[in-house]
Coordinates of C-alpha atoms in Angstrom, one line a residue:
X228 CA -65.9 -183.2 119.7
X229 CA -64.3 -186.2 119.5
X230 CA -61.0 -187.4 121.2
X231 CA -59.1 -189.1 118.6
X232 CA -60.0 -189.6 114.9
X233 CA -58.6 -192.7 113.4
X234 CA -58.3 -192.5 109.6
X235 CA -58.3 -196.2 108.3
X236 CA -59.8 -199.6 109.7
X237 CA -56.8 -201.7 108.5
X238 CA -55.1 -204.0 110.9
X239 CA -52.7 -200.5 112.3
X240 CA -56.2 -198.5 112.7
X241 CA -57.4 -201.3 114.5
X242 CA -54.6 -201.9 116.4
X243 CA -54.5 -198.3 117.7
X244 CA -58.2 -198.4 118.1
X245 CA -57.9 -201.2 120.6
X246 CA -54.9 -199.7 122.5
X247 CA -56.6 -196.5 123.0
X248 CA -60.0 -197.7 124.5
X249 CA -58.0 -200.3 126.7
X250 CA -56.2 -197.4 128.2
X251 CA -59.6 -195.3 128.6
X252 CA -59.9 -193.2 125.7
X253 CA -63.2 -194.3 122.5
X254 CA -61.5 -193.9 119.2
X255 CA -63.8 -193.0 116.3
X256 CA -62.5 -195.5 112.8
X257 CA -63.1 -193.6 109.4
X258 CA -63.0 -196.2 106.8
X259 CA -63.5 -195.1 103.2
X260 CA -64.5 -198.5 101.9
X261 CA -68.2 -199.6 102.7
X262 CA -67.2 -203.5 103.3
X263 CA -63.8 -204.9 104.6
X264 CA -62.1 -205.4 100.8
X265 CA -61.4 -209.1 99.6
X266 CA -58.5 -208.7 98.1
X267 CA -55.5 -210.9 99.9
X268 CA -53.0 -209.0 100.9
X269 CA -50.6 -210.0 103.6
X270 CA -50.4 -213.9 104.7
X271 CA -49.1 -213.6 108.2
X272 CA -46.8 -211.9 110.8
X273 CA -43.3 -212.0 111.2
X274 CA -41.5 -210.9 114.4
X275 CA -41.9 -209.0 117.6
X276 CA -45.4 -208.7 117.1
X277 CA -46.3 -212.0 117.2
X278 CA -45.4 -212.0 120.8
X279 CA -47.0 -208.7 121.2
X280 CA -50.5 -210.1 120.4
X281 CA -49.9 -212.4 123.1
X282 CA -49.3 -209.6 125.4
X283 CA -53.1 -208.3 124.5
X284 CA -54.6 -211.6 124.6
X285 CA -55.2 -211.4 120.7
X286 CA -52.5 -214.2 119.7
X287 CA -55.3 -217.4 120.9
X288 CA -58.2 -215.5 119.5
X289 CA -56.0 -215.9 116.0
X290 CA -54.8 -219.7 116.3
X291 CA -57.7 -221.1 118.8
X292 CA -54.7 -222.3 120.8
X293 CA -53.8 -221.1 124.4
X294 CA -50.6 -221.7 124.3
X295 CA -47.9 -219.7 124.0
X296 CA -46.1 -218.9 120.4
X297 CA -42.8 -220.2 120.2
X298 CA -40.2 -219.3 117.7
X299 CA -39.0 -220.9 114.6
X300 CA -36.0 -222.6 113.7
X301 CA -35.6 -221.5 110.7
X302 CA -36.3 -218.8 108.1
X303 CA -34.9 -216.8 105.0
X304 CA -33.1 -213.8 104.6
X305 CA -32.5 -212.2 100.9
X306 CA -34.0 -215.8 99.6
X307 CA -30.9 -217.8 101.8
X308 CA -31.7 -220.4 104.3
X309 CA -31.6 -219.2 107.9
X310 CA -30.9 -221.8 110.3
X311 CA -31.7 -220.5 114.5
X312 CA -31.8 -223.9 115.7
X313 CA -28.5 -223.0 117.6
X314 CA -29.6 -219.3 117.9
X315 CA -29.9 -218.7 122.1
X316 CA -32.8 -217.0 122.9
X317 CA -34.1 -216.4 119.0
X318 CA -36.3 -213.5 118.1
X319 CA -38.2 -214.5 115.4
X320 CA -41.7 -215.7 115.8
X321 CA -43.8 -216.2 113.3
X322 CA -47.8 -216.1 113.1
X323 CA -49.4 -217.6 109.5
X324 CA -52.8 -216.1 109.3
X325 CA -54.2 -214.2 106.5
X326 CA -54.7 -210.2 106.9
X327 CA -58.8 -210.3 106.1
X328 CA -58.9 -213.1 109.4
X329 CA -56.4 -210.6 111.4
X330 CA -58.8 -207.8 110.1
X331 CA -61.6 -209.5 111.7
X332 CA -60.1 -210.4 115.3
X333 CA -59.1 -206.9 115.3
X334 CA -62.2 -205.7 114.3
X335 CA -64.7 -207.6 117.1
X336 CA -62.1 -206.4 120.1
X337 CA -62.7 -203.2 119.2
X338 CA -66.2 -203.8 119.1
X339 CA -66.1 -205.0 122.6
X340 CA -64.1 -202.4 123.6
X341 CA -66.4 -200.3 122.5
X342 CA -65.0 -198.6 119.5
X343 CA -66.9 -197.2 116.7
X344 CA -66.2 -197.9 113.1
X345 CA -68.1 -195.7 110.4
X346 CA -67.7 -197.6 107.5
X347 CA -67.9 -195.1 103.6
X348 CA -66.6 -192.3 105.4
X349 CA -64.1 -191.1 103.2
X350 CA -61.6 -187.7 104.2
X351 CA -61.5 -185.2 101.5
X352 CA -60.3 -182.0 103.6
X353 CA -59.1 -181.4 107.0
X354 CA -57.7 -178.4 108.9
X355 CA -55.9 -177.6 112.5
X356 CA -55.6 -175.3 115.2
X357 CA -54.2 -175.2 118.7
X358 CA -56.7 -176.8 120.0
X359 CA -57.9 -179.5 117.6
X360 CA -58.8 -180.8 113.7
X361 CA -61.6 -180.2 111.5
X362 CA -62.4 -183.1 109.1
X363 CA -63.7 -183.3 105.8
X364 CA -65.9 -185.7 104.7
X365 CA -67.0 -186.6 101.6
X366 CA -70.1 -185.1 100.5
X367 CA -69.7 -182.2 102.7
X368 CA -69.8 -183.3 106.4
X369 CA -67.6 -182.3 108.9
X370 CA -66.8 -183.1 112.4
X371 CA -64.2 -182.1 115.0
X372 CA -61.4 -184.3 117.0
X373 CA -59.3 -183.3 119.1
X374 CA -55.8 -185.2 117.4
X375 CA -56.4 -187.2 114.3
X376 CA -54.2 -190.6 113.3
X377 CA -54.0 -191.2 109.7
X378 CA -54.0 -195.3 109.1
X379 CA -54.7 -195.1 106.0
X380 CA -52.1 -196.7 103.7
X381 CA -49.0 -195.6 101.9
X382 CA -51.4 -193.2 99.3
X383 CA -52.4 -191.2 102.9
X384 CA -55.0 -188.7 101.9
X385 CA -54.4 -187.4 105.7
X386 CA -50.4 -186.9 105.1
X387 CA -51.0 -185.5 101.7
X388 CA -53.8 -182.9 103.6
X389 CA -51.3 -182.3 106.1
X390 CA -48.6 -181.7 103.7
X391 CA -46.0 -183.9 105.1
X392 CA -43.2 -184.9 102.6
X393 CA -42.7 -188.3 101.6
X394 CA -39.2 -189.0 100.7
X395 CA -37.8 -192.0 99.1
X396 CA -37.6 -193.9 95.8
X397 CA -40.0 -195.5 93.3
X398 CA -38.4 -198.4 90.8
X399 CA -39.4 -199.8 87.8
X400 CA -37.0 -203.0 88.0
X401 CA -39.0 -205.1 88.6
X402 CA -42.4 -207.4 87.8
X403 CA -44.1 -209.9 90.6
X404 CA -47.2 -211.8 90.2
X405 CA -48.6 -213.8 93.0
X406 CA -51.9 -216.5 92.7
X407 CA -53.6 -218.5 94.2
X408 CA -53.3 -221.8 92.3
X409 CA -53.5 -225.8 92.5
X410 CA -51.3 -228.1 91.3
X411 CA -51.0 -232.0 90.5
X412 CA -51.2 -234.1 93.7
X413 CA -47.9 -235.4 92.8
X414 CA -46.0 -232.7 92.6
X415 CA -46.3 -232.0 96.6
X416 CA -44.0 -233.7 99.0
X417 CA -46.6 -235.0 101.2
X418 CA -44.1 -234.7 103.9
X419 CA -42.6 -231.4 103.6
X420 CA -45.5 -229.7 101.4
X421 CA -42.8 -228.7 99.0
X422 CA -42.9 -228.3 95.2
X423 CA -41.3 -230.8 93.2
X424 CA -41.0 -229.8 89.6
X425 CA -39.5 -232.1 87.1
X426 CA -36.5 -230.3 85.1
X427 CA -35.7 -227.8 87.9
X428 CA -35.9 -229.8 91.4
X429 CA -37.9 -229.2 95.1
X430 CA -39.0 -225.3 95.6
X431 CA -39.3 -225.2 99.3
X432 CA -42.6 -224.1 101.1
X433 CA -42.8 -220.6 102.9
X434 CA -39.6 -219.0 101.5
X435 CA -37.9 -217.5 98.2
X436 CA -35.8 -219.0 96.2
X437 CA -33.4 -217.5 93.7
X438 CA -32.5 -218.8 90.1
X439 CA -30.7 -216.7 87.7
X440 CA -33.9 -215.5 85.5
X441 CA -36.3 -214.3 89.1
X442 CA -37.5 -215.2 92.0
X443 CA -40.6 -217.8 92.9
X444 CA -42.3 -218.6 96.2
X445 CA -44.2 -221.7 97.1
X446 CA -47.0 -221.2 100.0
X447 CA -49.4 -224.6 101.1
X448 CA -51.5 -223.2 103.6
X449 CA -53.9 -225.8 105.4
X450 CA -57.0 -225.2 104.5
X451 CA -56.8 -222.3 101.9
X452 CA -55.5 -222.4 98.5
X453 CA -52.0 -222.4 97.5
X454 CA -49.7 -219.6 96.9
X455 CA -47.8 -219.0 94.3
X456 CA -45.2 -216.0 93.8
X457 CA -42.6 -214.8 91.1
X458 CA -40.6 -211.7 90.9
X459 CA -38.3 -211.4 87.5
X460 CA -36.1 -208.0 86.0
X461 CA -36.5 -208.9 82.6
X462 CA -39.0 -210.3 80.7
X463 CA -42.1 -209.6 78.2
X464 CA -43.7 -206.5 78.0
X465 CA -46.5 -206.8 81.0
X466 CA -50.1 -205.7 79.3
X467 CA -52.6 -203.6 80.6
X468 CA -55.2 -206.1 81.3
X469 CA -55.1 -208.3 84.8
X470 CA -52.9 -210.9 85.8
X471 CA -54.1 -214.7 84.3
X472 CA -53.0 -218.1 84.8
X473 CA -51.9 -218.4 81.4
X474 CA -50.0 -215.3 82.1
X475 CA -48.3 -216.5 85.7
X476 CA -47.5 -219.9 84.1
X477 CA -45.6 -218.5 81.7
X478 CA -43.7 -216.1 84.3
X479 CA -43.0 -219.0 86.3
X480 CA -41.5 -221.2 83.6
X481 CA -39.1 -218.2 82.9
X482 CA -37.7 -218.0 86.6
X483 CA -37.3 -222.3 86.5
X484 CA -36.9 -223.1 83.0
X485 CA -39.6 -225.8 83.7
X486 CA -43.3 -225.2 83.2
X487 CA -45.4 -226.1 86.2
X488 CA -49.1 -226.7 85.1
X489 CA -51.8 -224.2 87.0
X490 CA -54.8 -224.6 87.7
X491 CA -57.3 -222.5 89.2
X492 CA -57.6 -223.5 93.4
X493 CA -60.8 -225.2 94.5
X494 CA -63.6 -223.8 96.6
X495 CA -64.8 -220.0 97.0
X496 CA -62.9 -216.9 96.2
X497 CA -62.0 -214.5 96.0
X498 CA -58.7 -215.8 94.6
X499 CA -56.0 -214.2 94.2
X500 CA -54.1 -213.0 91.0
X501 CA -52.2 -210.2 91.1
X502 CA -49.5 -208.4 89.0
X503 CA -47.1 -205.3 90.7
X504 CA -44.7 -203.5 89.0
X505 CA -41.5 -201.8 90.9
X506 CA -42.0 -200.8 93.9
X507 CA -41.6 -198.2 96.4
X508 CA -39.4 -197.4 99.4
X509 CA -40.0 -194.3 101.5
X510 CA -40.5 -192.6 105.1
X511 CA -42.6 -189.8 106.5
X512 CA -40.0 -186.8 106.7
X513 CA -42.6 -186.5 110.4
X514 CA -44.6 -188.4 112.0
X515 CA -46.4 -185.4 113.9
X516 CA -47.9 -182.3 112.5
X517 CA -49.6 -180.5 115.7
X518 CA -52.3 -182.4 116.3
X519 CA -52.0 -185.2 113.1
X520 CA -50.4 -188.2 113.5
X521 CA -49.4 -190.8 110.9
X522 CA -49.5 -194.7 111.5
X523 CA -48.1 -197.9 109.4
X524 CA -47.7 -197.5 105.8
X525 CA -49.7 -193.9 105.9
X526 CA -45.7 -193.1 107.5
X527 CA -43.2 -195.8 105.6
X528 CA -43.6 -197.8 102.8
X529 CA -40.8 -200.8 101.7
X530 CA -40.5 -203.9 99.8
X531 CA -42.6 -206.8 101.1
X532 CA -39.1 -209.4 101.5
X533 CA -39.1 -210.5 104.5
X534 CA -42.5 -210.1 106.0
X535 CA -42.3 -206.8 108.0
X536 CA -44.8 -204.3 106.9
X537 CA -47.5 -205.7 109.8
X538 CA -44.8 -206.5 112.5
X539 CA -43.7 -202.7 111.8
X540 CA -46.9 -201.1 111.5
X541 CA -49.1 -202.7 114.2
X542 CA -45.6 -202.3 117.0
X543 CA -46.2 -198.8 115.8
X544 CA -49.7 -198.7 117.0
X545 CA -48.7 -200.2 120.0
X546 CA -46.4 -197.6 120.9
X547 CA -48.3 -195.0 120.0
X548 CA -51.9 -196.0 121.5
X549 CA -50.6 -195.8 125.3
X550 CA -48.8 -192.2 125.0
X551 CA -52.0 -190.4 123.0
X552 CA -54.2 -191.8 125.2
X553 CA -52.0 -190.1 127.9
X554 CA -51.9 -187.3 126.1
X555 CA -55.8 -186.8 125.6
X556 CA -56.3 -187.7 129.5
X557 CA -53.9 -185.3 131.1
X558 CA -51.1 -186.8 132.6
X559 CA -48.8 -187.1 129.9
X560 CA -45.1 -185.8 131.2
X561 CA -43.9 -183.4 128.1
X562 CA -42.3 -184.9 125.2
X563 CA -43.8 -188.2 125.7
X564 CA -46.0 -187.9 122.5
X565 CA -43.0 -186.8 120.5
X566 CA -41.0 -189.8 121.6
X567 CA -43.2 -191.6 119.5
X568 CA -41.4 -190.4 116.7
X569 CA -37.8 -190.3 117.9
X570 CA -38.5 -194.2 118.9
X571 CA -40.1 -195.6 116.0
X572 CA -38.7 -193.9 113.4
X573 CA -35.5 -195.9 114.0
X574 CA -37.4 -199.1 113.7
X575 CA -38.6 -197.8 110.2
X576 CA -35.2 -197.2 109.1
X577 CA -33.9 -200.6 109.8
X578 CA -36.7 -202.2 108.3
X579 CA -35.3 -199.8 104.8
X580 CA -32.1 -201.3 105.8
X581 CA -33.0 -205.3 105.6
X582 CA -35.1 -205.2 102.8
X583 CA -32.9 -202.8 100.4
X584 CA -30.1 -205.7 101.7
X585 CA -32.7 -208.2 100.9
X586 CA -33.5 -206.9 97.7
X587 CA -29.6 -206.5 96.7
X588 CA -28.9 -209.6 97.7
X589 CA -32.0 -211.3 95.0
X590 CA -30.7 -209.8 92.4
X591 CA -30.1 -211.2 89.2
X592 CA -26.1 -211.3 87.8
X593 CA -22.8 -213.2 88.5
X594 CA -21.8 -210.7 91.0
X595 CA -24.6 -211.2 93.3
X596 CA -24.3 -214.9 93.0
X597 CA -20.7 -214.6 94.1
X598 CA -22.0 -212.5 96.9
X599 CA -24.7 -214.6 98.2
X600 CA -21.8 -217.4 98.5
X601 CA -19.8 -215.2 101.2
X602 CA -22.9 -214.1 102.9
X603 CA -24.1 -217.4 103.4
X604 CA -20.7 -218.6 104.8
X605 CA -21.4 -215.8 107.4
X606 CA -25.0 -216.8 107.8
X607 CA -23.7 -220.5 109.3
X608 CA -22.8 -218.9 112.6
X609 CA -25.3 -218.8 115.2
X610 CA -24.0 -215.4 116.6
X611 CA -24.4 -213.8 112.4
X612 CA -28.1 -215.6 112.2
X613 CA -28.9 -214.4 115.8
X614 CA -28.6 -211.0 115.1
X615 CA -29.8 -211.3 111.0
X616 CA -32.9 -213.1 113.0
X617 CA -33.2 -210.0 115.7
X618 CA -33.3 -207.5 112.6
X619 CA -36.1 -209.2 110.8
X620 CA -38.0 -209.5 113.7
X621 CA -37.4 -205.9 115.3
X622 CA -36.1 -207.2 118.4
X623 CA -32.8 -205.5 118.3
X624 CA -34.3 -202.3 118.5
X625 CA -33.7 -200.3 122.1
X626 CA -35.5 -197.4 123.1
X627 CA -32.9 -194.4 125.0
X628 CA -35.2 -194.3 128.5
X629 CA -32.6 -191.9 129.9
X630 CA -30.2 -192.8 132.9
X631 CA -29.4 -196.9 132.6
X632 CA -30.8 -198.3 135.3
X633 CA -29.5 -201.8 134.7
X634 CA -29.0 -204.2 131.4
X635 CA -32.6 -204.2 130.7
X636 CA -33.7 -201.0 130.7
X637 CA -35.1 -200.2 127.0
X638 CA -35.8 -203.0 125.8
X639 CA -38.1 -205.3 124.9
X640 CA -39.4 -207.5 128.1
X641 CA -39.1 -211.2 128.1
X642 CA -41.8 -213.2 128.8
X643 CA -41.8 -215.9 132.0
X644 CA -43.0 -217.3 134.7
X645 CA -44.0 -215.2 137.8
X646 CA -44.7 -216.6 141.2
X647 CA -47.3 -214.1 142.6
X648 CA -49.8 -214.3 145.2
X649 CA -52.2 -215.5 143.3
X650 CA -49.8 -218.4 142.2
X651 CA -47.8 -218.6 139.0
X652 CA -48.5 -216.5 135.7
X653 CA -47.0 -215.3 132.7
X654 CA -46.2 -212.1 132.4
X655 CA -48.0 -211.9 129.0
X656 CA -50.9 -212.1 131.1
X657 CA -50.6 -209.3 133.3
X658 CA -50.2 -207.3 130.4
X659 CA -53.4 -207.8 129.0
X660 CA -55.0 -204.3 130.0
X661 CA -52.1 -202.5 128.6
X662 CA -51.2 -200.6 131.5
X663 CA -47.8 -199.7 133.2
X664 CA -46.5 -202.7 135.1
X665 CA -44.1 -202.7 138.0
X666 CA -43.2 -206.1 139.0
X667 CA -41.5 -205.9 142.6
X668 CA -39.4 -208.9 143.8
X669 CA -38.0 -206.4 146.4
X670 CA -42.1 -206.1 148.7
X671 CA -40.6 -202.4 149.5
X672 CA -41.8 -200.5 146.2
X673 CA -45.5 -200.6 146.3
X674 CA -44.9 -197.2 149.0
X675 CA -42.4 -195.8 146.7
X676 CA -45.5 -196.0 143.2
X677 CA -48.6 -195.4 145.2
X678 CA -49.1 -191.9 144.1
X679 CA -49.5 -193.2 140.9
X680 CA -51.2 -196.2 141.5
X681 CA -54.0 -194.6 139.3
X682 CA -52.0 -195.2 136.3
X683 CA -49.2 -198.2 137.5
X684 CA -50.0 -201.6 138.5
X685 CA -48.4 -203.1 141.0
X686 CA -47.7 -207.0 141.3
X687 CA -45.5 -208.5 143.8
X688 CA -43.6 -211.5 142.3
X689 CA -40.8 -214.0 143.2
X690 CA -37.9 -212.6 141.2
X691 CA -34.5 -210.9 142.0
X692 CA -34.9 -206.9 141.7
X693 CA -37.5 -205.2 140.2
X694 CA -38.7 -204.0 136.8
X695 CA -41.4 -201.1 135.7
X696 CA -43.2 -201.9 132.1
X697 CA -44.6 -199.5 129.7
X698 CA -47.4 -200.5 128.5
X699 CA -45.9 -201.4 125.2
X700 CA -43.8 -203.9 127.2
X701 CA -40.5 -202.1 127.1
X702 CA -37.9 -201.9 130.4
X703 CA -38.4 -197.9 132.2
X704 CA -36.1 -199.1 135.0
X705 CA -34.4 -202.3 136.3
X706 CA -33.0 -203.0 139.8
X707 CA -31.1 -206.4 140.1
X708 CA -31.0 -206.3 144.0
X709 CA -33.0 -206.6 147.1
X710 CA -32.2 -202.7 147.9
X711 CA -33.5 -200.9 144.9
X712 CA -32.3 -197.1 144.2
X713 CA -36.1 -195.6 144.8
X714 CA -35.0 -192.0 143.8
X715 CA -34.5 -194.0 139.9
X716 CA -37.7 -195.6 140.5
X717 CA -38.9 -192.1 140.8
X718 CA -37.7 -190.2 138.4
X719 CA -39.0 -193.1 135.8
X720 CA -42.4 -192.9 137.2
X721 CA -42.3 -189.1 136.2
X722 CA -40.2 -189.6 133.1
X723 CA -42.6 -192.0 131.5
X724 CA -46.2 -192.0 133.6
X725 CA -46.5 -188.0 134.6
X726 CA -46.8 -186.3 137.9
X727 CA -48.0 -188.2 141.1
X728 CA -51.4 -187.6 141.8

């Protein structure tokens, strides 16, 4: 019998894969394709998890670059410019890579961590008791786990087994087609790498802009072949056969009222050239059934505005890998893998919430135009883009950890500069094994967590109080003085980490 069953080697399945054997506990992947697909699907990371990659040492393995990430002054929010150069502390990072490279990084840690990927494995039935899940495979195989994650995209054959309702709505409005392309030389600012088309004016790079017949997005990724993107609510009839250049050209001289000429991009494919029509906007009504679990877009699917479906799904994963591996060794204090749930549910719902505002707000008519004026006024402040920025990168989320123990308690930990004994160090880098953290500036708590020093590191650091770290980086306690309340300490070592041993 197997521990966990992972249904889906996407960059959440993965994710979770990786979290789970860090924190002792070898994952099985079921992926129903043979080969990782081709098709381009998302073109980078937006948000918290940016930063969280850097926690788990994945965020150089992506860029090549050991620095740190550091966050951008500016972005876009319902196709309006979003200045944070004069946002303190700003949230949003951002991480350009394309899924099928994230895929891969994902895909060799897990390797090394010595997870096992069975690739044509395909689910076709599954069944639970009290004590664990029988899977279904195609062509007649079964085997037994002891909790099952499905990862497997927002058409879940494991929620759909497990009969869990998916709620929401499904549009029509709506027509975007997004390809890879290339374009005169001289219609790129060399500078700026934005799109200069004669009759309409300069489309910037990396962000939507609105005209009164659609939507278009202009993407010049070093290296790779251009992007180009165009949504529209009115319009021809789309046919039955795929997405051409002819096709895109045509869509994109109806959202500028100036043609742009296309050619196909240079060099290998597979290029993209893809049509969608409407789209869909639900969540899970559970993310648990016994022992069945649901992960990513197998648990909410939105609009892609904005760039959250990976910073959502893979913080998911995060969350969840530490408490089921807690669960599946033993220690796990009751409720803790039901607060996966009552924790990242939220963060689902305010994802709905931005991009259904997003979507509102790139709508066609002379009422939204008028609206897009007032919010914009709004948008000028730093303190109104500070906390626009914080919802699009899920850092205004905060977890209820019980009794406050200080300011930071449930949320997300900032990253800096530790003076230890071994000299100075990020915190990112002690969090690299994913396990609970308890940096003492105090040198009297390391008594106080050694009966659970099998589960809690310990690090000793120049800094005033102390903090404990879950492993997905979130406060469990604070203490902002040299005399600590070690009852608190405690009670958050039970709360969160179990019993002392």
């Amino acid at each position: 019998m197997s521990d966990v069953v992972i249904v889906g080697a996407g960059p959440n399945g993965l994710m979770l894969a990786c979290e789970l054997a860090l924190a002792g506990v070898r994952p099985v992947v079921l992926e129903r394709l043979a080969e990782p697909g081709e098709q381009q699907r998302a073109n980078g990371l937006v948000g918290q998890v940016v930063r969280a990659l850097d926690r788990r040492g994945l965020y150089e393995r992506v860029t090549g670059d050991p620095a740190p990430p550091h966050p951008q002054p500016s972005y876009v929010f319902g196709a309006m410019p979003l200045d944070l150069r004069a946002v303190p502390d700003n949230p949003l990072y951002t991480l350009p890579v394309p899924q099928r490279r994230l895929e891969q990084v994902l895909a060799e840690r897990a390797t090394e961590l010595g997870v096992e990927v069975r690739r044509g494995h395909e689910v076709t039935g599954l069944a639970q008791n009290a004590d664990a899940v029988r899977v279904t495979l195609a062509g007649g195989a079964e085997m037994t786990t002891r909790y099952l994650v499905g990862a497997d995209g927002g058409h879940s054959a494991v929620r759909k087994l497990t009969g869990i309702g998916f709620p929401g709505v499904t549009t029509d409005r709506s027509v975007s087609r997004t390809a890879h392309v290339s374009v005169p030389a001289e219609m790129i600012d060399g500078r700026t790498g934005a799109l200069v088309v004669p009759g309409y004016g300069t489309i910037p790079p990396f962000q939507h802009t609105r005209t009164d017949h659609g939507l278009i997005a202009w993407a010049l990724f070093p290296g790779r072949p251009a992007m180009l993107s165009t949504t529209e609510w009115t319009g021809p009839e789309t046919p039955g056969e795929p997405l051409t250049l002819a096709e895109m050209s045509a869509s994109v001289t109806r959202v500028l009222g100036a043609g742009v000429p296309l050619s196909p991009p240079e060099g290998d494919g597979p290029h993209l050239l893809r049509r969608l029509t409407g789209g869909n906007t639900r969540l899970a009504d559970r993310y648990r059934d016994g022992r069945v679990l649901l992960l990513g877009d197998a648990a909410h699917v939105h609009s892609a505005i904005g760039g959250p479906g990976l910073n959502l799904g893979l913080q998911d994963a995060i969350n969840l890998g530490w408490k089921l591996a807690a669960q599946v060794r033993g220690w796990a204090p009751a409720g803790l893998l039901d607060s996966y749930e009552t924790e990242r549910r939220p963060a689902a719902e305010r994802v709905i919430l931005s991009t259904r505002a997003q979507a509102a707000l790139i709508a066609p008519g002379d009422d939204v135009t008028a609206l897009r004026a007032l919010v914009a006024e709004f948008l000028a402040a730093p303190d109104n883009a500070g906390h626009v920025a914080a919802l699009l990168a899920g850092a205004d989320i905060r977890y209820d950890m019980g009794r406050p123990g200080g300011p930071p308690v449930g949320c997300w930990a900032e990253d800096r500069t530790l003076h230890t004994d071994s000299g100075p160090v990020r915190l990112a880098e002690l969090t690299r094994a994913a396990r609970p953290l308890l940096l003492d500036g105090t040198g009297a708590l390391a008594t106080v967590a050694k009966p659970w020093r099998d589960r809690v590191d310990v690090v000793g650091a120049s800094m005033p109080g102390a903090l404990l770290l879950r492993p997905d980086c979130f406060v469990a306690w604070a203490a902002t003085s040299e005399h600590p309340d070690e009852g608190g300490l405690r009670e958050a070592l039970a709360r969160w980490f179990g019993a002392p041993s």
